[in-house]
mmCIF file with all atom_site columns, C-alpha atoms and ligand atoms in Angstrom:
data_model
loop_
_atom_site.group_PDB
_atom_site.id
_atom_site.type_symbol
_atom_site.label_atom_id
_atom_site.label_alt_id
_atom_site.label_comp_id
_atom_site.label_asym_id
_atom_site.label_entity_id
_atom_site.label_seq_id
_atom_site.pdbx_PDB_ins_code
_atom_site.Cartn_x
_atom_site.Cartn_y
_atom_site.Cartn_z
_atom_site.occupancy
_atom_site.B_iso_or_equiv
_atom_site.pdbx_formal_charge
_atom_site.auth_seq_id
_atom_site.auth_comp_id
_atom_site.auth_asym_id
_atom_site.auth_atom_id
_atom_site.pdbx_PDB_model_num
ATOM   1   C  CA  . UNK A 1 1   ? 67.592 -50.725 115.200 1.00 69.00 ? 1   UNK A CA  1
ATOM   2   C  CA  . UNK A 1 2   ? 67.357 -54.379 114.244 1.00 75.00 ? 2   UNK A CA  1
ATOM   3   C  CA  . UNK A 1 3   ? 70.452 -56.504 113.789 1.00 95.00 ? 3   UNK A CA  1
ATOM   4   C  CA  . UNK A 1 4   ? 69.798 -58.761 110.802 1.00 97.00 ? 4   UNK A CA  1
ATOM   5   C  CA  . UNK A 1 5   ? 70.650 -62.426 111.197 1.00 97.00 ? 5   UNK A CA  1
ATOM   6   C  CA  . UNK A 1 6   ? 70.715 -64.908 108.315 1.00 98.00 ? 6   UNK A CA  1
ATOM   7   C  CA  . UNK A 1 7   ? 68.130 -67.575 109.188 1.00 98.00 ? 7   UNK A CA  1
ATOM   8   C  CA  . UNK A 1 8   ? 67.702 -69.839 106.159 1.00 98.00 ? 8   UNK A CA  1
ATOM   9   C  CA  . UNK A 1 9   ? 67.276 -69.974 102.413 1.00 98.00 ? 9   UNK A CA  1
ATOM   10  C  CA  . UNK A 1 10  ? 63.882 -69.196 100.933 1.00 98.00 ? 10  UNK A CA  1
ATOM   11  C  CA  . UNK A 1 11  ? 63.781 -72.746 99.575  1.00 97.00 ? 11  UNK A CA  1
ATOM   12  C  CA  . UNK A 1 12  ? 64.308 -74.244 103.038 1.00 97.00 ? 12  UNK A CA  1
ATOM   13  C  CA  . UNK A 1 13  ? 60.688 -73.555 104.013 1.00 97.00 ? 13  UNK A CA  1
ATOM   14  C  CA  . UNK A 1 14  ? 57.806 -74.778 101.880 1.00 96.00 ? 14  UNK A CA  1
ATOM   15  C  CA  . UNK A 1 15  ? 54.748 -72.556 101.641 1.00 95.00 ? 15  UNK A CA  1
ATOM   16  C  CA  . UNK A 1 16  ? 52.387 -73.108 104.589 1.00 94.00 ? 16  UNK A CA  1
ATOM   17  C  CA  . UNK A 1 17  ? 55.220 -74.662 106.556 1.00 97.00 ? 17  UNK A CA  1
ATOM   18  C  CA  . UNK A 1 18  ? 57.595 -73.766 109.385 1.00 98.00 ? 18  UNK A CA  1
ATOM   19  C  CA  . UNK A 1 19  ? 61.178 -74.545 110.365 1.00 98.00 ? 19  UNK A CA  1
ATOM   20  C  CA  . UNK A 1 20  ? 63.174 -74.159 113.539 1.00 98.00 ? 20  UNK A CA  1
ATOM   21  C  CA  . UNK A 1 21  ? 66.062 -71.695 113.660 1.00 98.00 ? 21  UNK A CA  1
ATOM   22  C  CA  . UNK A 1 22  ? 68.455 -71.471 116.616 1.00 98.00 ? 22  UNK A CA  1
ATOM   23  C  CA  . UNK A 1 23  ? 70.752 -68.527 117.202 1.00 97.00 ? 23  UNK A CA  1
ATOM   24  C  CA  . UNK A 1 24  ? 72.677 -67.186 120.170 1.00 94.00 ? 24  UNK A CA  1
ATOM   25  C  CA  . UNK A 1 25  ? 71.093 -69.544 122.664 1.00 96.00 ? 25  UNK A CA  1
ATOM   26  C  CA  . UNK A 1 26  ? 67.593 -68.636 121.469 1.00 97.00 ? 26  UNK A CA  1
ATOM   27  C  CA  . UNK A 1 27  ? 65.202 -70.530 119.273 1.00 98.00 ? 27  UNK A CA  1
ATOM   28  C  CA  . UNK A 1 28  ? 62.830 -69.194 116.656 1.00 98.00 ? 28  UNK A CA  1
ATOM   29  C  CA  . UNK A 1 29  ? 60.213 -70.405 114.215 1.00 98.00 ? 29  UNK A CA  1
ATOM   30  C  CA  . UNK A 1 30  ? 60.379 -69.211 110.592 1.00 98.00 ? 30  UNK A CA  1
ATOM   31  C  CA  . UNK A 1 31  ? 57.086 -69.370 108.673 1.00 98.00 ? 31  UNK A CA  1
ATOM   32  C  CA  . UNK A 1 32  ? 56.398 -69.257 104.948 1.00 98.00 ? 32  UNK A CA  1
ATOM   33  C  CA  . UNK A 1 33  ? 52.872 -67.959 104.424 1.00 97.00 ? 33  UNK A CA  1
ATOM   34  C  CA  . UNK A 1 34  ? 50.561 -68.938 101.544 1.00 95.00 ? 34  UNK A CA  1
ATOM   35  C  CA  . UNK A 1 35  ? 51.049 -65.453 100.041 1.00 94.00 ? 35  UNK A CA  1
ATOM   36  C  CA  . UNK A 1 36  ? 54.801 -66.087 99.834  1.00 95.00 ? 36  UNK A CA  1
ATOM   37  C  CA  . UNK A 1 37  ? 55.765 -63.830 102.748 1.00 97.00 ? 37  UNK A CA  1
ATOM   38  C  CA  . UNK A 1 38  ? 57.997 -64.952 105.592 1.00 98.00 ? 38  UNK A CA  1
ATOM   39  C  CA  . UNK A 1 39  ? 57.418 -64.397 109.300 1.00 98.00 ? 39  UNK A CA  1
ATOM   40  C  CA  . UNK A 1 40  ? 59.411 -65.117 112.440 1.00 98.00 ? 40  UNK A CA  1
ATOM   41  C  CA  . UNK A 1 41  ? 58.309 -65.734 116.023 1.00 98.00 ? 41  UNK A CA  1
ATOM   42  C  CA  . UNK A 1 42  ? 59.805 -67.113 119.175 1.00 98.00 ? 42  UNK A CA  1
ATOM   43  C  CA  . UNK A 1 43  ? 60.136 -70.850 118.719 1.00 98.00 ? 43  UNK A CA  1
ATOM   44  C  CA  . UNK A 1 44  ? 58.569 -71.966 121.970 1.00 98.00 ? 44  UNK A CA  1
ATOM   45  C  CA  . UNK A 1 45  ? 54.875 -72.072 122.748 1.00 98.00 ? 45  UNK A CA  1
ATOM   46  C  CA  . UNK A 1 46  ? 54.007 -69.653 125.559 1.00 98.00 ? 46  UNK A CA  1
ATOM   47  C  CA  . UNK A 1 47  ? 51.994 -72.373 127.285 1.00 98.00 ? 47  UNK A CA  1
ATOM   48  C  CA  . UNK A 1 48  ? 54.549 -75.078 128.098 1.00 97.00 ? 48  UNK A CA  1
ATOM   49  C  CA  . UNK A 1 49  ? 57.586 -74.223 125.973 1.00 93.00 ? 49  UNK A CA  1
ATOM   50  C  CA  . UNK A 1 50  ? 57.140 -76.883 123.298 1.00 97.00 ? 50  UNK A CA  1
ATOM   51  C  CA  . UNK A 1 51  ? 58.766 -76.037 119.982 1.00 98.00 ? 51  UNK A CA  1
ATOM   52  C  CA  . UNK A 1 52  ? 56.215 -74.721 117.508 1.00 98.00 ? 52  UNK A CA  1
ATOM   53  C  CA  . UNK A 1 53  ? 58.197 -75.939 114.501 1.00 98.00 ? 53  UNK A CA  1
ATOM   54  C  CA  . UNK A 1 54  ? 56.848 -79.399 115.389 1.00 97.00 ? 54  UNK A CA  1
ATOM   55  C  CA  . UNK A 1 55  ? 53.308 -78.063 115.060 1.00 97.00 ? 55  UNK A CA  1
ATOM   56  C  CA  . UNK A 1 56  ? 50.861 -77.749 112.226 1.00 97.00 ? 56  UNK A CA  1
ATOM   57  C  CA  . UNK A 1 57  ? 50.632 -74.687 109.979 1.00 96.00 ? 57  UNK A CA  1
ATOM   58  C  CA  . UNK A 1 58  ? 47.215 -73.823 108.580 1.00 94.00 ? 58  UNK A CA  1
ATOM   59  C  CA  . UNK A 1 59  ? 46.950 -70.642 106.553 1.00 93.00 ? 59  UNK A CA  1
ATOM   60  C  CA  . UNK A 1 60  ? 48.331 -67.969 108.929 1.00 97.00 ? 60  UNK A CA  1
ATOM   61  C  CA  . UNK A 1 61  ? 47.970 -70.022 112.096 1.00 97.00 ? 61  UNK A CA  1
ATOM   62  C  CA  . UNK A 1 62  ? 50.424 -72.295 113.892 1.00 98.00 ? 62  UNK A CA  1
ATOM   63  C  CA  . UNK A 1 63  ? 48.905 -75.026 116.030 1.00 98.00 ? 63  UNK A CA  1
ATOM   64  C  CA  . UNK A 1 64  ? 51.080 -76.188 118.916 1.00 98.00 ? 64  UNK A CA  1
ATOM   65  C  CA  . UNK A 1 65  ? 51.888 -79.917 118.821 1.00 97.00 ? 65  UNK A CA  1
ATOM   66  C  CA  . UNK A 1 66  ? 51.246 -80.442 122.532 1.00 97.00 ? 66  UNK A CA  1
ATOM   67  C  CA  . UNK A 1 67  ? 47.800 -79.067 123.439 1.00 97.00 ? 67  UNK A CA  1
ATOM   68  C  CA  . UNK A 1 68  ? 46.735 -77.650 120.093 1.00 97.00 ? 68  UNK A CA  1
ATOM   69  C  CA  . UNK A 1 69  ? 46.988 -74.030 121.202 1.00 97.00 ? 69  UNK A CA  1
ATOM   70  C  CA  . UNK A 1 70  ? 46.930 -71.668 118.243 1.00 98.00 ? 70  UNK A CA  1
ATOM   71  C  CA  . UNK A 1 71  ? 48.691 -68.432 117.362 1.00 98.00 ? 71  UNK A CA  1
ATOM   72  C  CA  . UNK A 1 72  ? 48.474 -66.106 114.392 1.00 98.00 ? 72  UNK A CA  1
ATOM   73  C  CA  . UNK A 1 73  ? 52.135 -66.169 113.406 1.00 98.00 ? 73  UNK A CA  1
ATOM   74  C  CA  . UNK A 1 74  ? 51.878 -62.799 111.627 1.00 98.00 ? 74  UNK A CA  1
ATOM   75  C  CA  . UNK A 1 75  ? 51.115 -60.960 114.864 1.00 98.00 ? 75  UNK A CA  1
ATOM   76  C  CA  . UNK A 1 76  ? 51.924 -63.551 117.533 1.00 98.00 ? 76  UNK A CA  1
ATOM   77  C  CA  . UNK A 1 77  ? 48.366 -63.258 118.843 1.00 98.00 ? 77  UNK A CA  1
ATOM   78  C  CA  . UNK A 1 78  ? 47.176 -66.182 120.950 1.00 98.00 ? 78  UNK A CA  1
ATOM   79  C  CA  . UNK A 1 79  ? 43.893 -67.485 119.548 1.00 97.00 ? 79  UNK A CA  1
ATOM   80  C  CA  . UNK A 1 80  ? 42.392 -68.827 122.780 1.00 91.00 ? 80  UNK A CA  1
ATOM   81  C  CA  . UNK A 1 81  ? 42.746 -71.503 125.462 1.00 92.00 ? 81  UNK A CA  1
ATOM   82  C  CA  . UNK A 1 82  ? 45.001 -73.090 126.484 1.00 96.00 ? 82  UNK A CA  1
ATOM   83  C  CA  . UNK A 1 83  ? 47.319 -70.299 125.303 1.00 96.00 ? 83  UNK A CA  1
ATOM   84  C  CA  . UNK A 1 84  ? 46.736 -66.822 126.691 1.00 96.00 ? 84  UNK A CA  1
ATOM   85  C  CA  . UNK A 1 85  ? 50.151 -65.185 126.235 1.00 98.00 ? 85  UNK A CA  1
ATOM   86  C  CA  . UNK A 1 86  ? 51.033 -63.875 122.780 1.00 98.00 ? 86  UNK A CA  1
ATOM   87  C  CA  . UNK A 1 87  ? 54.178 -64.976 120.969 1.00 98.00 ? 87  UNK A CA  1
ATOM   88  C  CA  . UNK A 1 88  ? 56.973 -62.483 120.348 1.00 98.00 ? 88  UNK A CA  1
ATOM   89  C  CA  . UNK A 1 89  ? 57.422 -61.726 116.654 1.00 98.00 ? 89  UNK A CA  1
ATOM   90  C  CA  . UNK A 1 90  ? 60.436 -60.410 114.743 1.00 98.00 ? 90  UNK A CA  1
ATOM   91  C  CA  . UNK A 1 91  ? 60.875 -58.435 111.524 1.00 97.00 ? 91  UNK A CA  1
ATOM   92  C  CA  . UNK A 1 92  ? 61.850 -60.446 108.461 1.00 98.00 ? 92  UNK A CA  1
ATOM   93  C  CA  . UNK A 1 93  ? 63.428 -59.472 105.166 1.00 97.00 ? 93  UNK A CA  1
ATOM   94  C  CA  . UNK A 1 94  ? 64.315 -61.541 102.126 1.00 98.00 ? 94  UNK A CA  1
ATOM   95  C  CA  . UNK A 1 95  ? 67.352 -60.704 100.016 1.00 97.00 ? 95  UNK A CA  1
ATOM   96  C  CA  . UNK A 1 96  ? 68.789 -62.764 97.168  1.00 97.00 ? 96  UNK A CA  1
ATOM   97  C  CA  . UNK A 1 97  ? 66.971 -65.916 98.236  1.00 97.00 ? 97  UNK A CA  1
ATOM   98  C  CA  . UNK A 1 98  ? 67.971 -65.643 101.892 1.00 98.00 ? 98  UNK A CA  1
ATOM   99  C  CA  . UNK A 1 99  ? 65.654 -65.023 104.841 1.00 98.00 ? 99  UNK A CA  1
ATOM   100 C  CA  . UNK A 1 100 ? 66.921 -62.685 107.577 1.00 98.00 ? 100 UNK A CA  1
ATOM   101 C  CA  . UNK A 1 101 ? 65.324 -61.967 110.927 1.00 98.00 ? 101 UNK A CA  1
ATOM   102 C  CA  . UNK A 1 102 ? 65.806 -58.729 112.816 1.00 97.00 ? 102 UNK A CA  1
ATOM   103 C  CA  . UNK A 1 103 ? 66.905 -58.955 116.436 1.00 95.00 ? 103 UNK A CA  1
ATOM   104 C  CA  . UNK A 1 104 ? 67.429 -56.067 118.823 1.00 86.00 ? 104 UNK A CA  1
HETATM 105 S  S1  . FES B 2 .   ? 52.387 -76.401 125.119 1.00 95.78 ? 201 FES B S1  1
HETATM 106 FE FE1 . FES B 2 .   ? 51.531 -75.329 123.449 1.00 95.78 ? 201 FES B FE1 1
HETATM 107 S  S2  . FES B 2 .   ? 49.415 -75.368 123.832 1.00 95.78 ? 201 FES B S2  1
HETATM 108 FE FE2 . FES B 2 .   ? 50.292 -76.353 125.573 1.00 95.78 ? 201 FES B FE2 1
#
């Protein structure tokens, strides 16, 4: 069962944007989708470990700032070269204006 961790306030992330969230020696990326939903993935690109929060969000895709690799942040799916390893994703819930991510 997931252990819910407070990540940020809803207002901390504009729609179609991403922020970095660090917890317990790990780093995550928190996304605010155009439909208002929030998503969470590992923060580091699976290609060369650059932080994705420095990248560009377009619709439901995050583009890595280093080599422009792309992932669907809803599923973590890598969208083609140079990235071939999917991102880990985490459950998210929003309560009273706060975004929580679920960790094992
Ligand atoms: S480090 Fe992300 S695509 Fe290369």
